PDB file of C-alpha atoms in Angstrom:
ATOM      1  CA  GLY F   9    -175.285  64.432  37.246  1.00  0.00           C
ATOM      2  CA  ARG F  10    -178.647  66.049  39.042  1.00  0.00           C
ATOM      3  CA  ILE F  11    -177.245  69.410  38.837  1.00  0.00           C
ATOM      4  CA  VAL F  12    -177.659  69.143  34.881  1.00  0.00           C
ATOM      5  CA  ALA F  13    -180.318  67.605  34.844  1.00  0.00           C
ATOM      6  CA  LYS F  14    -182.242  70.073  37.070  1.00  0.00           C
ATOM      7  CA  ARG F  15    -179.904  73.025  34.991  1.00  0.00           C
ATOM      8  CA  ARG F  16    -178.082  74.082  37.868  1.00  0.00           C
ATOM      9  CA  VAL F  17    -174.831  73.983  35.745  1.00  0.00           C
ATOM     10  CA  GLY F  18    -175.012  78.097  35.902  1.00  0.00           C
ATOM     11  CA  GLU F  19    -175.522  77.651  40.373  1.00  0.00           C
ATOM     12  CA  TYR F  20    -172.349  75.295  40.700  1.00  0.00           C
ATOM     13  CA  LEU F  21    -169.906  77.440  38.439  1.00  0.00           C
ATOM     14  CA  SER F  22    -170.599  80.506  40.268  1.00  0.00           C
ATOM     15  CA  LEU F  23    -169.647  79.095  43.422  1.00  0.00           C
ATOM     16  CA  PHE F  24    -166.480  79.041  41.875  1.00  0.00           C
ATOM     17  CA  ARG F  25    -166.716  83.049  40.619  1.00  0.00           C
ATOM     18  CA  ASP F  26    -167.587  83.764  44.114  1.00  0.00           C
ATOM     19  CA  LYS F  27    -164.266  84.526  46.249  1.00  0.00           C
ATOM     20  CA  ARG F  28    -166.335  84.705  49.348  1.00  0.00           C
ATOM     21  CA  THR F  29    -168.609  81.605  48.978  1.00  0.00           C
ATOM     22  CA  PHE F  30    -165.236  79.816  47.237  1.00  0.00           C
ATOM     23  CA  LEU F  31    -162.998  80.956  49.986  1.00  0.00           C
ATOM     24  CA  THR F  32    -165.774  78.828  52.768  1.00  0.00           C
ATOM     25  CA  MET F  33    -166.539  76.489  50.808  1.00  0.00           C
ATOM     26  CA  GLN F  34    -162.715  75.769  50.787  1.00  0.00           C
ATOM     27  CA  GLY F  35    -163.197  75.963  54.165  1.00  0.00           C
ATOM     28  CA  THR F  36    -165.779  73.270  54.672  1.00  0.00           C
ATOM     29  CA  THR F  37    -163.480  70.371  52.001  1.00  0.00           C
ATOM     30  CA  LEU F  38    -160.701  71.186  54.814  1.00  0.00           C
ATOM     31  CA  LEU F  39    -162.890  70.360  57.412  1.00  0.00           C
ATOM     32  CA  ILE F  40    -164.721  67.385  56.116  1.00  0.00           C
ATOM     33  CA  ALA F  41    -161.780  65.765  54.610  1.00  0.00           C
ATOM     34  CA  THR F  42    -159.668  66.090  57.527  1.00  0.00           C
ATOM     35  CA  ASN F  43    -162.917  64.277  59.625  1.00  0.00           C
ATOM     36  CA  TRP F  44    -163.161  61.408  57.446  1.00  0.00           C
ATOM     37  CA  LEU F  45    -159.867  61.097  57.479  1.00  0.00           C
ATOM     38  CA  ILE F  46    -159.380  60.238  61.421  1.00  0.00           C
ATOM     39  CA  PHE F  47    -162.676  58.716  61.451  1.00  0.00           C
ATOM     40  CA  ILE F  48    -161.383  56.080  58.588  1.00  0.00           C
ATOM     41  CA  TRP F  49    -158.192  55.740  61.205  1.00  0.00           C
ATOM     42  CA  ALA F  50    -160.218  55.426  64.268  1.00  0.00           C
ATOM     43  CA  VAL F  51    -162.238  52.627  62.962  1.00  0.00           C
ATOM     44  CA  ALA F  52    -159.057  51.054  61.025  1.00  0.00           C
ATOM     45  CA  ASN F  53    -156.946  50.688  64.206  1.00  0.00           C
ATOM     46  CA  GLY F  54    -160.805  49.221  67.083  1.00  0.00           C
ATOM     47  CA  ARG F  55    -161.407  52.973  67.894  1.00  0.00           C
ATOM     48  CA  VAL F  56    -165.116  52.815  67.198  1.00  0.00           C
ATOM     49  CA  LEU F  57    -166.052  53.478  70.557  1.00  0.00           C
ATOM     50  CA  GLU F  58    -164.109  56.427  70.854  1.00  0.00           C
ATOM     51  CA  ALA F  59    -164.836  57.567  67.510  1.00  0.00           C
ATOM     52  CA  SER F  60    -168.934  57.808  68.730  1.00  0.00           C
ATOM     53  CA  LEU F  61    -167.820  59.583  71.678  1.00  0.00           C
ATOM     54  CA  GLY F  62    -166.394  62.383  69.162  1.00  0.00           C
ATOM     55  CA  TYR F  63    -170.082  62.306  67.732  1.00  0.00           C
ATOM     56  CA  PHE F  64    -171.527  62.333  71.131  1.00  0.00           C
ATOM     57  CA  ILE F  65    -169.836  65.732  72.038  1.00  0.00           C
ATOM     58  CA  ASN F  66    -170.241  67.027  68.545  1.00  0.00           C
ATOM     59  CA  PRO F  67    -173.860  68.624  69.442  1.00  0.00           C
ATOM     60  CA  LEU F  68    -172.281  69.727  72.144  1.00  0.00           C
ATOM     61  CA  VAL F  69    -170.001  71.290  70.030  1.00  0.00           C
ATOM     62  CA  ASN F  70    -173.005  72.600  68.030  1.00  0.00           C
ATOM     63  CA  VAL F  71    -174.502  74.242  70.899  1.00  0.00           C
ATOM     64  CA  LEU F  72    -171.254  76.316  71.711  1.00  0.00           C
ATOM     65  CA  LEU F  73    -170.448  77.351  67.907  1.00  0.00           C
ATOM     66  CA  GLY F  74    -174.604  78.021  67.721  1.00  0.00           C
ATOM     67  CA  TYR F  75    -174.500  80.473  70.990  1.00  0.00           C
ATOM     68  CA  VAL F  76    -171.024  81.961  69.989  1.00  0.00           C
ATOM     69  CA  PHE F  77    -171.373  83.279  66.292  1.00  0.00           C
ATOM     70  CA  LEU F  78    -175.424  82.418  65.859  1.00  0.00           C
ATOM     71  CA  GLY F  79    -176.539  84.628  69.143  1.00  0.00           C
ATOM     72  CA  GLU F  80    -178.792  81.215  70.004  1.00  0.00           C
ATOM     73  CA  ARG F  81    -180.350  80.326  73.476  1.00  0.00           C
ATOM     74  CA  LEU F  82    -180.885  77.616  74.987  1.00  0.00           C
ATOM     75  CA  ARG F  83    -184.458  77.314  77.637  1.00  0.00           C
ATOM     76  CA  GLY F  84    -183.363  76.190  80.964  1.00  0.00           C
ATOM     77  CA  LEU F  85    -183.996  72.219  80.121  1.00  0.00           C
ATOM     78  CA  GLN F  86    -181.807  72.385  77.493  1.00  0.00           C
ATOM     79  CA  GLY F  87    -179.157  74.162  79.134  1.00  0.00           C
ATOM     80  CA  PHE F  88    -179.421  70.893  82.398  1.00  0.00           C
ATOM     81  CA  ALA F  89    -178.586  68.590  79.113  1.00  0.00           C
ATOM     82  CA  VAL F  90    -175.921  70.313  77.815  1.00  0.00           C
ATOM     83  CA  VAL F  91    -174.080  70.209  81.761  1.00  0.00           C
ATOM     84  CA  LEU F  92    -175.381  66.117  81.600  1.00  0.00           C
ATOM     85  CA  ALA F  93    -173.686  65.237  78.794  1.00  0.00           C
ATOM     86  CA  SER F  94    -170.499  67.793  79.710  1.00  0.00           C
ATOM     87  CA  ALA F  95    -170.617  65.596  82.445  1.00  0.00           C
ATOM     88  CA  GLY F  96    -170.446  62.913  80.857  1.00  0.00           C
ATOM     89  CA  VAL F  97    -167.542  63.835  78.446  1.00  0.00           C
ATOM     90  CA  LEU F  98    -165.206  64.869  81.750  1.00  0.00           C
ATOM     91  CA  TRP F  99    -166.027  62.271  83.386  1.00  0.00           C
ATOM     92  CA  LEU F 100    -164.812  60.074  80.780  1.00  0.00           C
ATOM     93  CA  SER F 101    -161.483  62.372  80.211  1.00  0.00           C
ATOM     94  CA  ILE F 102    -160.845  61.958  83.567  1.00  0.00           C
ATOM     95  CA  SER F 103    -161.097  58.109  83.598  1.00  0.00           C
ATOM     96  CA  TYR F 104    -158.765  58.029  80.785  1.00  0.00           C
ATOM     97  CA  GLY F 105    -156.051  60.604  82.516  1.00  0.00           C
ATOM     98  CA  GLN F 106    -156.542  62.116  79.419  1.00  0.00           C
ATOM     99  CA  PRO F 107    -158.615  63.978  76.427  1.00  0.00           C
ATOM    100  CA  PRO F 108    -160.066  61.853  74.049  1.00  0.00           C
ATOM    101  CA  PHE F 109    -157.929  63.312  71.729  1.00  0.00           C
ATOM    102  CA  VAL F 110    -159.810  61.301  68.631  1.00  0.00           C
ATOM    103  CA  ALA F 111    -163.459  62.113  69.837  1.00  0.00           C
ATOM    104  CA  LEU F 112    -162.384  66.215  70.440  1.00  0.00           C
ATOM    105  CA  PHE F 113    -161.068  66.110  66.731  1.00  0.00           C
ATOM    106  CA  LEU F 114    -163.547  64.694  65.467  1.00  0.00           C
ATOM    107  CA  ALA F 115    -166.351  66.171  67.258  1.00  0.00           C
ATOM    108  CA  PHE F 116    -164.706  69.976  66.898  1.00  0.00           C
ATOM    109  CA  THR F 117    -163.933  69.716  62.589  1.00  0.00           C
ATOM    110  CA  PHE F 118    -167.621  68.415  61.908  1.00  0.00           C
ATOM    111  CA  GLY F 119    -168.680  71.149  64.344  1.00  0.00           C
ATOM    112  CA  PHE F 120    -167.158  73.885  62.252  1.00  0.00           C
ATOM    113  CA  TYR F 121    -168.032  72.232  59.057  1.00  0.00           C
ATOM    114  CA  GLY F 122    -171.893  72.394  59.815  1.00  0.00           C
ATOM    115  CA  LEU F 123    -171.263  76.090  61.010  1.00  0.00           C
ATOM    116  CA  LEU F 124    -170.299  76.998  57.772  1.00  0.00           C
ATOM    117  CA  ARG F 125    -172.082  75.189  55.900  1.00  0.00           C
ATOM    118  CA  LYS F 126    -175.030  76.813  58.088  1.00  0.00           C
ATOM    119  CA  ILE F 127    -174.498  79.963  56.720  1.00  0.00           C
ATOM    120  CA  ALA F 128    -172.564  79.211  53.195  1.00  0.00           C
ATOM    121  CA  ARG F 129    -174.920  79.704  50.367  1.00  0.00           C
ATOM    122  CA  PRO F 130    -175.167  77.023  48.246  1.00  0.00           C
ATOM    123  CA  ASP F 131    -177.509  74.322  49.702  1.00  0.00           C
ATOM    124  CA  GLY F 132    -176.447  70.673  50.211  1.00  0.00           C
ATOM    125  CA  VAL F 133    -176.085  69.086  46.426  1.00  0.00           C
ATOM    126  CA  LEU F 134    -174.567  72.350  45.056  1.00  0.00           C
ATOM    127  CA  GLY F 135    -172.353  72.266  48.350  1.00  0.00           C
ATOM    128  CA  LEU F 136    -171.183  68.831  48.324  1.00  0.00           C
ATOM    129  CA  ALA F 137    -170.643  68.728  44.086  1.00  0.00           C
ATOM    130  CA  ALA F 138    -168.152  71.908  45.086  1.00  0.00           C
ATOM    131  CA  GLU F 139    -166.738  69.662  48.244  1.00  0.00           C
ATOM    132  CA  THR F 140    -166.017  67.184  45.861  1.00  0.00           C
ATOM    133  CA  THR F 141    -164.180  69.374  43.060  1.00  0.00           C
ATOM    134  CA  LEU F 142    -162.360  70.464  44.853  1.00  0.00           C
ATOM    135  CA  LEU F 143    -160.884  67.703  47.207  1.00  0.00           C
ATOM    136  CA  ALA F 144    -161.018  64.956  43.431  1.00  0.00           C
ATOM    137  CA  PRO F 145    -157.296  66.744  42.583  1.00  0.00           C
ATOM    138  CA  LEU F 146    -155.994  65.668  46.170  1.00  0.00           C
ATOM    139  CA  ALA F 147    -157.739  61.920  46.245  1.00  0.00           C
ATOM    140  CA  ILE F 148    -156.468  61.490  42.839  1.00  0.00           C
ATOM    141  CA  GLY F 149    -153.283  62.405  43.498  1.00  0.00           C
ATOM    142  CA  TYR F 150    -153.223  59.737  46.772  1.00  0.00           C
ATOM    143  CA  LEU F 151    -154.463  57.154  44.488  1.00  0.00           C
ATOM    144  CA  ALA F 152    -152.139  57.338  42.196  1.00  0.00           C
ATOM    145  CA  TRP F 153    -149.350  57.536  44.721  1.00  0.00           C
ATOM    146  CA  HIS F 154    -150.582  53.735  45.526  1.00  0.00           C
ATOM    147  CA  ALA F 155    -150.999  52.853  42.167  1.00  0.00           C
ATOM    148  CA  PHE F 156    -147.428  53.589  41.175  1.00  0.00           C
ATOM    149  CA  PHE F 157    -146.014  51.629  44.164  1.00  0.00           C
ATOM    150  CA  GLY F 158    -148.787  48.409  43.533  1.00  0.00           C
ATOM    151  CA  GLU F 159    -151.003  49.545  46.725  1.00  0.00           C
ATOM    152  CA  MET F 160    -153.947  49.974  45.320  1.00  0.00           C
ATOM    153  CA  VAL F 161    -157.189  48.082  46.607  1.00  0.00           C
ATOM    154  CA  PHE F 162    -160.290  48.889  44.393  1.00  0.00           C
ATOM    155  CA  LEU F 163    -159.864  46.078  41.557  1.00  0.00           C
ATOM    156  CA  HIS F 164    -157.315  44.689  42.217  1.00  0.00           C
ATOM    157  CA  LEU F 165    -158.587  42.414  45.388  1.00  0.00           C
ATOM    158  CA  ASP F 166    -161.812  40.899  44.828  1.00  0.00           C
ATOM    159  CA  ARG F 167    -165.298  42.484  44.116  1.00  0.00           C
ATOM    160  CA  ARG F 168    -166.538  42.039  47.188  1.00  0.00           C
ATOM    161  CA  THR F 169    -164.065  45.264  48.661  1.00  0.00           C
ATOM    162  CA  ASP F 170    -164.949  46.441  45.351  1.00  0.00           C
ATOM    163  CA  TRP F 171    -168.709  47.148  45.934  1.00  0.00           C
ATOM    164  CA  LEU F 172    -167.890  47.387  49.715  1.00  0.00           C
ATOM    165  CA  LEU F 173    -165.607  50.977  48.752  1.00  0.00           C
ATOM    166  CA  VAL F 174    -168.674  52.095  46.345  1.00  0.00           C
ATOM    167  CA  ALA F 175    -171.338  51.565  48.594  1.00  0.00           C
ATOM    168  CA  SER F 176    -169.179  53.414  50.904  1.00  0.00           C
ATOM    169  CA  GLY F 177    -168.935  56.391  49.061  1.00  0.00           C
ATOM    170  CA  LEU F 178    -173.021  56.284  48.734  1.00  0.00           C
ATOM    171  CA  VAL F 179    -173.646  55.751  52.159  1.00  0.00           C
ATOM    172  CA  THR F 180    -170.959  58.890  53.349  1.00  0.00           C
ATOM    173  CA  ALA F 181    -172.276  61.369  50.266  1.00  0.00           C
ATOM    174  CA  LEU F 182    -175.846  61.292  51.546  1.00  0.00           C
ATOM    175  CA  PRO F 183    -175.754  62.247  54.709  1.00  0.00           C
ATOM    176  CA  LEU F 184    -174.112  65.215  54.345  1.00  0.00           C
ATOM    177  CA  VAL F 185    -176.610  66.360  51.638  1.00  0.00           C
ATOM    178  CA  TRP F 186    -179.213  65.848  54.326  1.00  0.00           C
ATOM    179  CA  PHE F 187    -177.445  67.337  57.300  1.00  0.00           C
ATOM    180  CA  ALA F 188    -176.112  70.469  55.252  1.00  0.00           C
ATOM    181  CA  GLU F 189    -179.986  70.895  54.328  1.00  0.00           C
ATOM    182  CA  ALA F 190    -180.920  70.309  57.612  1.00  0.00           C
ATOM    183  CA  ALA F 191    -178.377  72.982  58.820  1.00  0.00           C
ATOM    184  CA  ARG F 192    -179.894  75.788  56.908  1.00  0.00           C
ATOM    185  CA  ARG F 193    -183.193  74.859  57.629  1.00  0.00           C
ATOM    186  CA  LEU F 194    -183.207  74.501  61.740  1.00  0.00           C
ATOM    187  CA  ARG F 195    -181.501  75.559  64.680  1.00  0.00           C
ATOM    188  CA  TYR F 196    -178.179  74.359  64.704  1.00  0.00           C
ATOM    189  CA  ALA F 197    -178.786  73.372  68.480  1.00  0.00           C
ATOM    190  CA  THR F 198    -181.269  71.032  67.668  1.00  0.00           C
ATOM    191  CA  VAL F 199    -179.382  69.588  64.624  1.00  0.00           C
ATOM    192  CA  GLY F 200    -176.715  68.753  66.930  1.00  0.00           C
ATOM    193  CA  PHE F 201    -179.023  66.880  69.406  1.00  0.00           C
ATOM    194  CA  LEU F 202    -180.129  65.169  66.555  1.00  0.00           C
ATOM    195  CA  GLN F 203    -177.298  63.998  65.819  1.00  0.00           C
ATOM    196  CA  TYR F 204    -176.893  61.522  69.021  1.00  0.00           C
ATOM    197  CA  ILE F 205    -178.874  59.031  66.787  1.00  0.00           C
ATOM    198  CA  ALA F 206    -175.170  57.770  64.398  1.00  0.00           C
ATOM    199  CA  PRO F 207    -172.962  57.838  67.421  1.00  0.00           C
ATOM    200  CA  SER F 208    -175.532  55.663  68.896  1.00  0.00           C
ATOM    201  CA  LEU F 209    -175.641  53.444  65.735  1.00  0.00           C
ATOM    202  CA  GLN F 210    -171.700  53.385  66.466  1.00  0.00           C
ATOM    203  CA  PHE F 211    -171.332  53.034  69.884  1.00  0.00           C
ATOM    204  CA  LEU F 212    -173.816  49.423  69.912  1.00  0.00           C
ATOM    205  CA  LEU F 213    -171.187  48.280  66.166  1.00  0.00           C
ATOM    206  CA  ALA F 214    -168.427  48.944  68.552  1.00  0.00           C
ATOM    207  CA  VAL F 215    -169.604  46.379  71.598  1.00  0.00           C
ATOM    208  CA  ILE F 216    -171.829  43.985  69.575  1.00  0.00           C
ATOM    209  CA  VAL F 217    -169.766  43.977  66.151  1.00  0.00           C
ATOM    210  CA  PHE F 218    -166.863  44.579  67.123  1.00  0.00           C
ATOM    211  CA  HIS F 219    -165.970  43.848  70.611  1.00  0.00           C
ATOM    212  CA  GLU F 220    -164.555  46.924  71.773  1.00  0.00           C
ATOM    213  CA  ASP F 221    -164.145  47.686  75.612  1.00  0.00           C
ATOM    214  CA  PHE F 222    -166.848  49.107  77.660  1.00  0.00           C
ATOM    215  CA  THR F 223    -166.187  49.611  81.166  1.00  0.00           C
ATOM    216  CA  ARG F 224    -167.458  50.871  84.034  1.00  0.00           C
ATOM    217  CA  ASP F 225    -166.277  54.598  83.480  1.00  0.00           C
ATOM    218  CA  HIS F 226    -167.519  54.213  79.906  1.00  0.00           C
ATOM    219  CA  LEU F 227    -171.354  52.990  80.631  1.00  0.00           C
ATOM    220  CA  ILE F 228    -171.396  55.995  83.537  1.00  0.00           C
ATOM    221  CA  ALA F 229    -170.150  58.633  80.968  1.00  0.00           C
ATOM    222  CA  PHE F 230    -172.322  57.447  78.256  1.00  0.00           C
ATOM    223  CA  SER F 231    -175.735  57.029  80.965  1.00  0.00           C
ATOM    224  CA  LEU F 232    -174.825  60.996  80.870  1.00  0.00           C
ATOM    225  CA  ILE F 233    -174.997  61.620  77.267  1.00  0.00           C
ATOM    226  CA  TRP F 234    -178.213  59.754  77.220  1.00  0.00           C
ATOM    227  CA  CYS F 235    -179.907  60.834  79.832  1.00  0.00           C
ATOM    228  CA  ALA F 236    -178.888  64.605  78.368  1.00  0.00           C
ATOM    229  CA  LEU F 237    -180.587  63.918  75.154  1.00  0.00           C
ATOM    230  CA  VAL F 238    -184.019  62.245  76.501  1.00  0.00           C
ATOM    231  CA  VAL F 239    -184.275  65.446  78.162  1.00  0.00           C
ATOM    232  CA  PHE F 240    -183.190  67.711  75.526  1.00  0.00           C
ATOM    233  CA  SER F 241    -185.397  65.430  73.003  1.00  0.00           C
ATOM    234  CA  TRP F 242    -188.261  65.922  75.398  1.00  0.00           C
ATOM    235  CA  ASP F 243    -188.073  69.797  76.037  1.00  0.00           C
ATOM    236  CA  THR F 244    -187.811  69.846  72.154  1.00  0.00           C
ATOM    237  CA  VAL F 245    -191.273  68.013  71.564  1.00  0.00           C
ATOM    238  CA  ARG F 246    -193.374  69.422  74.770  1.00  0.00           C
ATOM    239  CA  THR F 247    -191.540  73.204  73.219  1.00  0.00           C
ATOM    240  CA  LEU F 248    -192.931  72.432  69.904  1.00  0.00           C
ATOM    241  CA  ARG F 249    -196.418  71.040  71.051  1.00  0.00           C
ATOM    242  CA  ALA F 250    -197.114  74.627  72.903  1.00  0.00           C
ATOM    243  CA  ARG F 251    -195.905  76.238  70.207  1.00  0.00           C
ATOM    244  CA  LYS F 252    -198.377  74.295  67.483  1.00  0.00           C
ATOM    245  CA  THR F 253    -201.503  75.137  70.239  1.00  0.00           C
ATOM    246  CA  ASP F 254    -200.724  78.177  70.609  1.00  0.00           C
ATOM    247  CA  GLU F 255    -201.130  78.677  66.709  1.00  0.00           C
ATOM    248  CA  THR F 256    -204.104  76.603  66.349  1.00  0.00           C
ATOM    249  CA  SER F 257    -205.268  79.297  69.374  1.00  0.00           C
ATOM    250  CA  GLY F 258    -204.566  82.324  67.201  1.00  0.00           C
ATOM    251  CA  LEU F 259    -205.921  80.855  64.098  1.00  0.00           C
ATOM    252  CA  ARG F 260    -209.383  80.007  66.034  1.00  0.00           C
ATOM    253  CA  GLU F 261    -209.638  83.477  67.878  1.00  0.00           C
ATOM    254  CA  THR F 262    -208.912  84.878  64.314  1.00  0.00           C
ATOM    255  CA  VAL F 263    -211.771  82.999  62.510  1.00  0.00           C
ATOM    256  CA  ALA F 264    -213.829  84.402  65.576  1.00  0.00           C
ATOM    257  CA  ARG F 265    -213.565  87.394  64.507  1.00  0.00           C
TER     258      ARG F 265
END
């Protein structure tokens, strides 16, 4: 509706005519659909804490991808923050006795999704519309399959569940639009560390609302990751303030001349 209202239908259709863009959007659609599927499975199976770990790891993946594919470099304190967060992930992996596969899968699928959306041509709204279009046939087929066997929940259980399912679509779509816009405007490493907000909320839900086990090893690992966030955020704020000070000084010198 927003695309039609703003007369961007032509732009939207052009995404499917340009081979490179179309291929990129196929990749982002596959990545985000897989990410959603694993996340929903984790929530349904009492593994919200591990899912939150995945999105805590995701910024590290973003930093890695930004370094490898975009040539981004980290300052000293930012590098130290990455080391701290990596230590937290390593600690939890050792305590598990194996890598946290659900967490790693969520981190890497969303990391590559963000990378492709950063280099893709369409903005947040157009990109999400294209992804929805590509995914719609599969989703409709999946729902039709369950409807055929009488396993549908939507419109077949109660109104509360129906409204919750509708609301879940909204709270999924809006953050994706905002994320895609942020990824196009900010350094990818910065986007990655801002994403600690979401897993922090997931962590609180897992421990306080869903009462999942939170062990001493979890405490050590998450503490290291949270310290990394504090260090990175402080360095980012300090750098921005220094940059603004330099710009103000430069402007004053120009006016004085």
